[in-house]
Amino acid sequence: MDWFFWVIIGVIGVAIIIAGIIITIDGRRQRQLEAEARPELEPTEAEPPVVAPVDVPVGEEPAVVDAEPVPPAAEPEAEPAPVPTEPAIDEPEAPTSRWARLRRRLATSNNALARALGDLLSADKIDDEVWDDFETTLITSDLGVGPTTELTEALRKELAIDGVADPERAKKVLRTELLKLVDPTLDRSLNLTPANEGDPAVVLVVGVNGTGKTTTVGKLARVLVAEGKSVVLGAADTFRAAAAEQLATWGERVGVETVRSDEGADPASVAFDAVAKGVDTGVDVVIVDTAGRLHTKTGLMDELGKVKRVIEKKAPVTEVLLVLDATTGQNGMTQARIFAEVVDVTGIVLTKLDGSAKGGIVIQVQRELGVPVKLVGLGEGVDDLAPFDPEGFVQGILGE
Ligand code: GDP
Ligand code: GDP
Ligand code: MG
């Protein structure tokens, strides 16, 4: 009977092993289902949804994979990735979140100024040498000699009274003085009120080639359309065929009409036609993009002067925006002076602040031209244009 006893034991043993295997497989399947469900719940960065994080072990039935399709993790609060090529059927980013995002970039882009201020605040003893270094850095940050001297003198006076024992207090003084230089009292709104009732507002965009005029026209049109305004674009940069093409592409994206002509056409004529179109169709704003060939000052003056004069046969120009590339520093300042002599600039658009380590140009260009910086460009994305915000700018360059 001994052998019978052992057979029973053997059968029971085999049964236990089989049961164990079944439980193990089941457990694995369960864990896998859980793993698939998890990406939905975890607040991690969304992976590209096409790549499902499913690792199918060899031997598992495909039914397990099919049972739980992996939906893309929906994250309503996540910051939308900048998609410059995206058609602008979607809503543009809200101005506040736009500026908050841009300020973070500003904080890193203006590091020369921020570093000078940091060095000053962290110095054990502020002697003449420290002040000299401070001044030098401010000048190399494109702040300009006048504003640099003013800022340094104001700080020396304030900090001599109170000392810099309290860095928080020193920083406050700095913030106040910088804000004074940026001048929060200037009117930075675009003048989009037509001179005569029924006319469109006319925005003329000027500046050297490559500064970002066409890009700015596109971004601005997007903002205006989102505000419910009707817009027509005029491609008065007829120097290269590609220029009109670039503007028309922006127009399509934003859903507005672009008036254009052939390469080599008279820019004034295209500008005229664009404004005429705006008048005829009763739009709110016509934005005219121009070429910025800085061949000779008289050539430029003739061309831009003529464009403006011819436009005004139809409707007065309400805003002349000068687009300046912040990364060009003192060269940019020279260009700005020439343009300001040639045409009545009413606002400055400072582009590529994201690529500049020298935010001081904001202060210098306003001072010299007596014209406020109204808009800033902080990237190539469709929403990378923001109204200039003095407080935000100062916080940005102080790294706050
Ligand atoms: P335009 O010749 O003055 O019309 O200049 P474009 O609008 O064609 O722009 C020239 C280049 O500068 C393009 O590659 C733009 O994408 C780029 N650009 C324009 N604005 C900005 C900005 O604010 N930041 C950065 N990083 N690039 C910009
Ligand atoms: P000015 O003599 O230099 O002041 O300029 P004009 O008034 O003679 O115009 C010069 C150019 O502007 C013309 O050759 C046209 O290209 C353009 N222009 C002026 N008036 C009109 C107009 O009524 N329609 C169109 N399409 N273009 C015009
Ligand atoms: Mg252009």
Short mmCIF file of N, CA and C in Angstrom, two decimals, residues 9-130:
data_model
loop_
_atom_site.label_atom_id
_atom_site.label_comp_id
_atom_site.label_asym_id
_atom_site.label_seq_id
_atom_site.Cartn_x
_atom_site.Cartn_y
_atom_site.Cartn_z
N ILE A 9 0.18 11.34 -2.82
CA ILE A 9 1.02 12.50 -2.47
C ILE A 9 1.48 13.20 -3.75
N GLY A 10 1.91 12.34 -4.74
CA GLY A 10 2.40 12.90 -6.02
C GLY A 10 1.32 13.69 -6.73
N VAL A 11 0.12 13.14 -6.80
CA VAL A 11 -0.97 13.83 -7.50
C VAL A 11 -1.27 15.15 -6.82
N ILE A 12 -1.32 15.12 -5.48
CA ILE A 12 -1.60 16.36 -4.75
C ILE A 12 -0.52 17.40 -5.04
N GLY A 13 0.73 16.90 -5.02
CA GLY A 13 1.87 17.81 -5.29
C GLY A 13 1.73 18.48 -6.64
N VAL A 14 1.46 17.67 -7.68
CA VAL A 14 1.33 18.21 -9.04
C VAL A 14 0.19 19.25 -9.09
N ALA A 15 -0.93 18.89 -8.40
CA ALA A 15 -2.07 19.82 -8.38
C ALA A 15 -1.67 21.16 -7.77
N ILE A 16 -0.91 21.10 -6.68
CA ILE A 16 -0.47 22.34 -6.02
C ILE A 16 0.40 23.17 -6.96
N ILE A 17 1.33 22.48 -7.65
CA ILE A 17 2.22 23.20 -8.56
C ILE A 17 1.44 23.88 -9.68
N ILE A 18 0.45 23.13 -10.25
CA ILE A 18 -0.35 23.72 -11.34
C ILE A 18 -1.13 24.93 -10.84
N ALA A 19 -1.72 24.77 -9.63
CA ALA A 19 -2.48 25.89 -9.07
C ALA A 19 -1.57 27.09 -8.89
N GLY A 20 -0.34 26.81 -8.41
CA GLY A 20 0.64 27.91 -8.20
C GLY A 20 0.92 28.64 -9.50
N ILE A 21 1.13 27.87 -10.56
CA ILE A 21 1.44 28.50 -11.86
C ILE A 21 0.28 29.38 -12.33
N ILE A 22 -0.94 28.84 -12.15
CA ILE A 22 -2.12 29.61 -12.60
C ILE A 22 -2.21 30.92 -11.82
N ILE A 23 -2.01 30.83 -10.51
CA ILE A 23 -2.10 32.05 -9.69
C ILE A 23 -1.04 33.07 -10.11
N THR A 24 0.16 32.55 -10.37
CA THR A 24 1.25 33.46 -10.75
C THR A 24 0.93 34.19 -12.04
N ILE A 25 0.46 33.42 -13.04
CA ILE A 25 0.14 34.04 -14.34
C ILE A 25 -0.95 35.08 -14.17
N ASP A 26 -1.96 34.72 -13.38
CA ASP A 26 -3.07 35.63 -13.14
C ASP A 26 -2.60 36.92 -12.50
N GLY A 27 -1.70 36.75 -11.50
CA GLY A 27 -1.16 37.91 -10.78
C GLY A 27 -0.41 38.83 -11.74
N ARG A 28 0.36 38.22 -12.63
CA ARG A 28 1.13 39.03 -13.57
C ARG A 28 0.23 39.83 -14.49
N ARG A 29 -0.85 39.11 -14.91
CA ARG A 29 -1.79 39.78 -15.80
C ARG A 29 -2.43 40.98 -15.09
N GLN A 30 -2.76 40.72 -13.81
CA GLN A 30 -3.38 41.77 -13.01
C GLN A 30 -2.46 43.00 -12.91
N ARG A 31 -1.18 42.69 -12.59
CA ARG A 31 -0.21 43.78 -12.44
C ARG A 31 -0.05 44.55 -13.74
N GLN A 32 -0.10 43.78 -14.82
CA GLN A 32 0.08 44.43 -16.11
C GLN A 32 -1.08 45.37 -16.42
N LEU A 33 -2.28 44.90 -16.09
CA LEU A 33 -3.45 45.76 -16.29
C LEU A 33 -3.32 47.04 -15.48
N GLU A 34 -2.84 46.87 -14.25
CA GLU A 34 -2.67 48.04 -13.39
C GLU A 34 -1.64 48.99 -13.98
N ALA A 35 -0.55 48.39 -14.48
CA ALA A 35 0.52 49.21 -15.04
C ALA A 35 0.02 50.01 -16.23
N GLU A 36 -0.86 49.38 -17.01
CA GLU A 36 -1.39 50.11 -18.16
C GLU A 36 -2.29 51.25 -17.74
N ALA A 37 -3.00 51.04 -16.66
CA ALA A 37 -3.94 52.07 -16.21
C ALA A 37 -3.21 53.24 -15.56
N ARG A 38 -2.02 52.97 -15.03
CA ARG A 38 -1.33 53.95 -14.21
C ARG A 38 -1.00 55.29 -14.91
N PRO A 39 -0.52 55.26 -16.15
CA PRO A 39 -0.16 56.54 -16.76
C PRO A 39 -1.29 57.57 -16.75
N GLU A 40 -2.51 57.09 -16.67
CA GLU A 40 -3.65 58.01 -16.61
C GLU A 40 -3.66 58.79 -15.31
N LEU A 41 -3.18 58.13 -14.27
CA LEU A 41 -3.35 58.71 -12.94
C LEU A 41 -2.15 59.51 -12.52
N GLU A 42 -0.98 59.11 -13.00
CA GLU A 42 0.22 59.77 -12.52
C GLU A 42 0.42 61.12 -13.18
N PRO A 43 0.75 62.17 -12.41
CA PRO A 43 0.89 63.50 -12.97
C PRO A 43 2.25 63.72 -13.64
N THR A 44 2.76 62.69 -14.29
CA THR A 44 4.04 62.86 -14.96
C THR A 44 3.81 63.50 -16.33
N GLU A 45 4.88 63.98 -16.95
CA GLU A 45 4.79 64.57 -18.29
C GLU A 45 4.16 63.55 -19.23
N ALA A 46 3.25 63.99 -20.04
CA ALA A 46 2.60 63.08 -20.98
C ALA A 46 3.59 62.60 -22.03
N GLU A 47 3.67 61.30 -22.15
CA GLU A 47 4.50 60.73 -23.22
C GLU A 47 3.74 60.91 -24.52
N PRO A 48 4.45 60.91 -25.66
CA PRO A 48 3.67 60.91 -26.91
C PRO A 48 2.72 59.73 -26.88
N PRO A 49 1.43 59.97 -27.05
CA PRO A 49 0.43 58.93 -26.83
C PRO A 49 0.54 57.75 -27.79
N VAL A 50 1.19 57.95 -28.94
CA VAL A 50 1.27 56.85 -29.89
C VAL A 50 2.11 55.70 -29.34
N VAL A 51 3.04 55.99 -28.46
CA VAL A 51 3.90 54.95 -27.92
C VAL A 51 3.25 54.43 -26.64
N ALA A 52 2.48 53.36 -26.78
CA ALA A 52 1.82 52.81 -25.60
C ALA A 52 2.84 52.09 -24.74
N PRO A 53 2.85 52.36 -23.44
CA PRO A 53 3.87 51.78 -22.57
C PRO A 53 3.54 50.33 -22.21
N VAL A 54 3.26 49.52 -23.20
CA VAL A 54 2.88 48.14 -22.94
C VAL A 54 4.00 47.22 -23.40
N ASP A 55 4.49 46.48 -22.46
CA ASP A 55 5.56 45.56 -22.77
C ASP A 55 4.96 44.16 -22.69
N VAL A 56 4.70 43.56 -23.84
CA VAL A 56 4.01 42.27 -23.82
C VAL A 56 5.01 41.14 -23.63
N PRO A 57 4.93 40.42 -22.48
CA PRO A 57 5.85 39.31 -22.26
C PRO A 57 5.54 38.19 -23.26
N VAL A 58 6.57 37.52 -23.68
CA VAL A 58 6.38 36.44 -24.64
C VAL A 58 5.48 35.38 -24.01
N GLY A 59 4.51 34.92 -24.77
CA GLY A 59 3.65 33.86 -24.25
C GLY A 59 2.33 34.37 -23.71
N GLU A 60 2.24 35.64 -23.42
CA GLU A 60 0.96 36.17 -22.94
C GLU A 60 -0.01 36.30 -24.11
N GLU A 61 -1.28 36.06 -23.83
CA GLU A 61 -2.25 36.19 -24.90
C GLU A 61 -2.41 37.68 -25.23
N PRO A 62 -2.54 38.00 -26.51
CA PRO A 62 -2.71 39.40 -26.90
C PRO A 62 -4.01 40.00 -26.36
N ALA A 63 -4.95 39.12 -25.93
CA ALA A 63 -6.22 39.62 -25.42
C ALA A 63 -6.00 40.61 -24.28
N VAL A 64 -4.97 40.38 -23.49
CA VAL A 64 -4.69 41.25 -22.34
C VAL A 64 -4.38 42.66 -22.82
N VAL A 65 -3.62 42.75 -23.92
CA VAL A 65 -3.24 44.06 -24.45
C VAL A 65 -4.46 44.79 -25.00
N ASP A 66 -5.29 44.02 -25.72
CA ASP A 66 -6.45 44.64 -26.33
C ASP A 66 -7.47 45.09 -25.30
N ALA A 67 -7.48 44.37 -24.18
CA ALA A 67 -8.52 44.62 -23.18
C ALA A 67 -8.49 46.06 -22.68
N GLU A 68 -7.31 46.65 -22.64
CA GLU A 68 -7.19 47.98 -22.02
C GLU A 68 -6.47 48.94 -22.97
N PRO A 69 -7.17 49.54 -23.89
CA PRO A 69 -6.48 50.49 -24.78
C PRO A 69 -5.97 51.66 -23.94
N VAL A 70 -4.81 52.14 -24.30
CA VAL A 70 -4.21 53.19 -23.47
C VAL A 70 -4.59 54.56 -24.01
N PRO A 71 -5.45 55.25 -23.28
CA PRO A 71 -5.81 56.58 -23.77
C PRO A 71 -4.68 57.57 -23.49
N PRO A 72 -4.50 58.60 -24.33
CA PRO A 72 -3.48 59.60 -24.03
C PRO A 72 -3.83 60.28 -22.71
N ALA A 73 -2.83 60.45 -21.86
CA ALA A 73 -3.09 61.05 -20.56
C ALA A 73 -3.57 62.48 -20.76
N ALA A 74 -4.79 62.75 -20.30
CA ALA A 74 -5.31 64.11 -20.44
C ALA A 74 -4.84 64.96 -19.28
N GLU A 75 -4.20 66.08 -19.59
CA GLU A 75 -3.71 66.96 -18.53
C GLU A 75 -4.13 68.38 -18.81
N PRO A 76 -5.33 68.73 -18.38
CA PRO A 76 -5.84 70.05 -18.72
C PRO A 76 -4.98 71.18 -18.15
N GLU A 77 -4.24 70.92 -17.08
CA GLU A 77 -3.51 72.02 -16.47
C GLU A 77 -2.09 72.17 -17.00
N ALA A 78 -1.65 71.17 -17.78
CA ALA A 78 -0.28 71.24 -18.27
C ALA A 78 -0.12 72.39 -19.27
N GLU A 79 1.08 73.00 -19.28
CA GLU A 79 1.36 74.09 -20.20
C GLU A 79 1.40 73.55 -21.62
N PRO A 80 0.67 74.16 -22.55
CA PRO A 80 0.72 73.65 -23.91
C PRO A 80 2.10 73.87 -24.52
N ALA A 81 2.60 72.85 -25.19
CA ALA A 81 3.90 72.99 -25.82
C ALA A 81 3.79 73.99 -26.96
N PRO A 82 4.81 74.84 -27.13
CA PRO A 82 4.74 75.79 -28.23
C PRO A 82 4.81 75.07 -29.57
N VAL A 83 3.83 75.28 -30.40
CA VAL A 83 3.80 74.63 -31.70
C VAL A 83 3.73 75.72 -32.77
N PRO A 84 4.87 76.19 -33.22
CA PRO A 84 4.89 77.34 -34.11
C PRO A 84 4.17 77.10 -35.42
N THR A 85 4.12 75.84 -35.88
CA THR A 85 3.54 75.58 -37.18
C THR A 85 2.05 75.27 -37.10
N GLU A 86 1.53 75.21 -35.90
CA GLU A 86 0.13 74.87 -35.69
C GLU A 86 -0.80 75.91 -36.31
N PRO A 87 -1.80 75.49 -37.08
CA PRO A 87 -2.76 76.47 -37.58
C PRO A 87 -3.48 77.10 -36.39
N ALA A 88 -3.76 78.40 -36.51
CA ALA A 88 -4.27 79.13 -35.35
C ALA A 88 -5.77 79.10 -35.25
N ILE A 89 -6.36 77.94 -35.42
CA ILE A 89 -7.80 77.82 -35.26
C ILE A 89 -8.08 77.80 -33.76
N ASP A 90 -7.06 77.36 -33.00
CA ASP A 90 -7.21 77.27 -31.55
C ASP A 90 -7.17 78.66 -30.93
N GLU A 91 -7.54 78.71 -29.65
CA GLU A 91 -7.49 79.96 -28.91
C GLU A 91 -6.05 80.31 -28.57
N PRO A 92 -5.65 81.56 -28.75
CA PRO A 92 -4.30 81.93 -28.30
C PRO A 92 -4.22 81.87 -26.79
N GLU A 93 -3.00 81.72 -26.31
CA GLU A 93 -2.77 81.69 -24.87
C GLU A 93 -3.21 83.02 -24.24
N ALA A 94 -3.76 82.94 -23.04
CA ALA A 94 -4.21 84.14 -22.35
C ALA A 94 -3.02 85.04 -22.02
N PRO A 95 -3.22 86.38 -22.05
CA PRO A 95 -2.10 87.31 -21.83
C PRO A 95 -1.36 87.08 -20.50
N THR A 96 -2.10 86.78 -19.43
CA THR A 96 -1.41 86.63 -18.14
C THR A 96 -0.49 85.43 -18.12
N SER A 97 -0.98 84.30 -18.61
CA SER A 97 -0.14 83.11 -18.57
C SER A 97 0.99 83.25 -19.59
N ARG A 98 0.69 84.00 -20.66
CA ARG A 98 1.71 84.27 -21.66
C ARG A 98 2.88 85.04 -21.05
N TRP A 99 2.53 86.08 -20.31
CA TRP A 99 3.60 86.88 -19.72
C TRP A 99 4.35 86.09 -18.64
N ALA A 100 3.62 85.30 -17.86
CA ALA A 100 4.28 84.51 -16.81
C ALA A 100 5.30 83.57 -17.44
N ARG A 101 4.92 82.97 -18.55
CA ARG A 101 5.82 82.04 -19.23
C ARG A 101 7.01 82.80 -19.82
N LEU A 102 6.72 83.96 -20.40
CA LEU A 102 7.79 84.73 -21.00
C LEU A 102 8.75 85.28 -19.95
N ARG A 103 8.19 85.59 -18.78
CA ARG A 103 9.04 86.15 -17.72
C ARG A 103 10.10 85.15 -17.27
N ARG A 104 9.70 83.89 -17.26
CA ARG A 104 10.68 82.86 -16.89
C ARG A 104 11.84 82.84 -17.88
N ARG A 105 11.50 83.03 -19.16
CA ARG A 105 12.56 83.07 -20.17
C ARG A 105 13.41 84.31 -20.00
N LEU A 106 12.72 85.38 -19.67
CA LEU A 106 13.40 86.66 -19.47
C LEU A 106 14.42 86.52 -18.34
N ALA A 107 14.01 85.84 -17.30
CA ALA A 107 14.88 85.69 -16.13
C ALA A 107 16.18 85.02 -16.53
N THR A 108 16.12 84.09 -17.46
CA THR A 108 17.36 83.42 -17.85
C THR A 108 18.08 84.18 -18.96
N SER A 109 17.30 84.92 -19.79
CA SER A 109 17.94 85.58 -20.93
C SER A 109 18.69 86.83 -20.52
N ASN A 110 18.26 87.47 -19.45
CA ASN A 110 18.92 88.71 -19.07
C ASN A 110 19.93 88.50 -17.96
N ASN A 111 20.63 87.39 -18.06
CA ASN A 111 21.48 87.02 -16.93
C ASN A 111 22.63 87.98 -16.65
N ALA A 112 23.07 88.76 -17.66
CA ALA A 112 24.18 89.68 -17.42
C ALA A 112 23.79 90.74 -16.38
N LEU A 113 22.60 91.30 -16.60
CA LEU A 113 22.11 92.30 -15.64
C LEU A 113 21.87 91.66 -14.27
N ALA A 114 21.17 90.53 -14.30
CA ALA A 114 20.84 89.86 -13.05
C ALA A 114 22.12 89.50 -12.28
N ARG A 115 23.13 89.09 -13.04
CA ARG A 115 24.38 88.69 -12.38
C ARG A 115 25.07 89.89 -11.73
N ALA A 116 25.07 91.03 -12.44
CA ALA A 116 25.69 92.24 -11.89
C ALA A 116 25.01 92.62 -10.59
N LEU A 117 23.70 92.53 -10.58
CA LEU A 117 22.96 92.89 -9.38
C LEU A 117 23.23 91.88 -8.26
N GLY A 118 23.30 90.64 -8.64
CA GLY A 118 23.61 89.59 -7.67
C GLY A 118 24.98 89.78 -7.04
N ASP A 119 25.97 90.09 -7.90
CA ASP A 119 27.33 90.32 -7.41
C ASP A 119 27.36 91.47 -6.41
N LEU A 120 26.62 92.51 -6.76
CA LEU A 120 26.60 93.70 -5.91
C LEU A 120 26.02 93.35 -4.54
N LEU A 121 24.93 92.61 -4.58
CA LEU A 121 24.24 92.30 -3.33
C LEU A 121 25.03 91.31 -2.47
N SER A 122 25.86 90.50 -3.11
CA SER A 122 26.54 89.48 -2.33
C SER A 122 27.95 89.91 -1.92
N ALA A 123 28.37 91.10 -2.37
CA ALA A 123 29.72 91.55 -1.99
C ALA A 123 29.80 91.79 -0.48
N ASP A 124 30.93 91.37 0.11
CA ASP A 124 31.10 91.56 1.55
C ASP A 124 31.18 93.05 1.88
N LYS A 125 31.94 93.70 1.02
CA LYS A 125 32.14 95.13 1.26
C LYS A 125 32.03 95.83 -0.09
N ILE A 126 31.16 96.81 -0.19
CA ILE A 126 30.99 97.48 -1.48
C ILE A 126 31.93 98.67 -1.56
N ASP A 127 33.08 98.45 -2.22
CA ASP A 127 34.03 99.54 -2.39
C ASP A 127 33.95 100.05 -3.82
N ASP A 128 34.84 100.99 -4.16
CA ASP A 128 34.79 101.59 -5.50
C ASP A 128 34.94 100.56 -6.60
N GLU A 129 35.78 99.55 -6.31
CA GLU A 129 36.01 98.54 -7.34
C GLU A 129 34.72 97.77 -7.65
N VAL A 130 33.98 97.45 -6.60
CA VAL A 130 32.71 96.74 -6.81
C VAL A 130 31.75 97.60 -7.62
#
